[in-house]
Amino acid sequence: MAEVTAGMVKELREKTGAGMMDCKSALNETKGDMEAAIDWLRTKGLAKAAKKSGRVAAEGLVGVVAEGTRGALVEVNSETDFVARNEQFQKMVTEIAKVALAAEGDLDKLLASTYPGAGKSVQDYVTEQVGTIGENMNVRRAASIVVSDGVVAAYTHNQVVPGLGKIGVLVGLESTGDKAKLAELGKQIAMHIAATGPLATRREDLDPSVVERERAVLIAEAKESGRPENIIEKMVEGRIRKFYEEVVLLSQAFVIDPDNTVEKAVKNAEAGVGAPINVIGFVRFALGEGIEKTETDFAAEVAAAARG
């Protein structure tokens, strides 16, 4: 009988998508025979997930949870919106979001944490649900915001049930002032972020490579005009300022009060809150962003099937 090692368990898990303990049991039952262990898992219905793992999971839900000075976001993907509307899936995302809060938004820590009431990790629980529900699913990402004194405000766009939707936003406001008024302002800013999708809180927070790429494009465009270099330089600097106004949160026109920037709106709110306010940062998750979805021609699939 071959000794069952951690490496063997890992290999079997990667091949089948089954849970770690299930893989260990399978190898023990089959005396370390990898192929036999795969068959053992299949007979138990525990290797179903492997067949689903190659499918693109770009639907699902974003889960949002905020409690006082901390909040967390998770994105849990499924293959279809139909599953995202399933109560079982929704409950799972809600519970995972709560665990993400305790895990401080660390994805690895979240996946290794115990899923509430299941006696297994979040990762193993999701894998189990893949086999049960019959679609590929995964916890794609997680994030957290914590403030020392103030509030973390949350907003969920296209909400299907409380705390679950297609876009989730957290924004952290530090202040010693009135927490209720601070939370109200935070909610407005979170709604603004959902609508505008800024890239950074402040200019200095913006990735320099993003700015340089934009500058290079603007210079190339300006040169097409045939104007002198000194004029081109002024044109580019003016357009870079405009770029900041479009992508930097505090420089954006506040959607609720377009005559003011977000920075000015925050400053104006300080009198009502009763203390200075510092926007420490935000996180915005939009469902499926960055996932390359496979376009399927259903009619062609049917035709191909008919031809055998």
CSV table of N, CA and C in Angstrom, one decimal, residues 147-151 173-180 182 270 272-278:
chain,number,residue,atom,x,y,z
A,147,VAL,N,-11.6,51.5,9.2
A,147,VAL,CA,-11.2,52.8,9.6
A,147,VAL,C,-11.0,52.7,11.1
A,148,SER,N,-10.2,53.6,11.7
A,148,SER,CA,-10.0,53.6,13.1
A,148,SER,C,-11.1,54.3,13.8
A,149,ASP,N,-11.6,55.4,13.3
A,149,ASP,CA,-12.7,56.1,13.9
A,149,ASP,C,-13.5,56.7,12.8
A,150,GLY,N,-14.8,56.3,12.7
A,150,GLY,CA,-15.6,56.8,11.6
A,150,GLY,C,-16.6,55.8,11.1
A,151,VAL,N,-16.8,55.7,9.8
A,151,VAL,CA,-17.7,54.6,9.3
A,151,VAL,C,-17.2,54.1,8.0
A,173,LEU,N,-14.7,56.4,5.6
A,173,LEU,CA,-14.6,57.8,6.0
A,173,LEU,C,-14.2,57.9,7.5
A,174,GLU,N,-13.1,58.6,7.7
A,174,GLU,CA,-12.6,58.7,9.1
A,174,GLU,C,-13.0,60.1,9.6
A,175,SER,N,-13.6,60.1,10.8
A,175,SER,CA,-14.0,61.3,11.4
A,175,SER,C,-14.4,61.1,12.8
A,176,THR,N,-14.3,62.0,13.7
A,176,THR,CA,-14.7,61.9,15.1
A,176,THR,C,-16.1,62.5,15.2
A,177,GLY,N,-16.7,62.9,14.1
A,177,GLY,CA,-18.0,63.6,14.2
A,177,GLY,C,-19.2,62.6,14.2
A,178,ASP,N,-20.4,63.2,14.0
A,178,ASP,CA,-21.7,62.5,14.1
A,178,ASP,C,-21.7,61.3,13.1
A,179,LYS,N,-21.8,60.1,13.7
A,179,LYS,CA,-21.7,58.9,12.9
A,179,LYS,C,-22.8,58.7,11.9
A,180,ALA,N,-24.1,59.1,12.4
A,180,ALA,CA,-25.2,58.9,11.5
A,180,ALA,C,-25.1,59.8,10.3
A,182,LEU,N,-22.4,61.0,9.1
A,182,LEU,CA,-21.2,60.5,8.3
A,182,LEU,C,-21.6,59.3,7.5
A,270,GLU,N,-18.6,68.7,6.5
A,270,GLU,CA,-17.9,68.7,7.8
A,270,GLU,C,-18.7,69.6,8.8
A,272,GLY,N,-21.9,69.9,9.2
A,272,GLY,CA,-23.0,69.1,9.7
A,272,GLY,C,-22.5,68.0,10.6
A,273,VAL,N,-21.4,67.4,10.2
A,273,VAL,CA,-20.9,66.2,10.9
A,273,VAL,C,-20.2,66.7,12.2
A,274,GLY,N,-19.7,67.9,12.2
A,274,GLY,CA,-19.1,68.4,13.4
A,274,GLY,C,-17.6,68.1,13.6
A,275,ALA,N,-17.0,67.7,12.5
A,275,ALA,CA,-15.5,67.4,12.6
A,275,ALA,C,-15.0,67.2,11.2
A,276,PRO,N,-13.6,67.3,11.0
A,276,PRO,CA,-13.0,67.1,9.7
A,276,PRO,C,-13.3,65.6,9.2
A,277,ILE,N,-13.4,65.4,7.9
A,277,ILE,CA,-13.7,64.1,7.3
A,277,ILE,C,-12.5,63.8,6.4
A,278,ASN,N,-12.0,62.6,6.5
A,278,ASN,CA,-11.0,62.1,5.6
A,278,ASN,C,-11.5,60.8,4.9
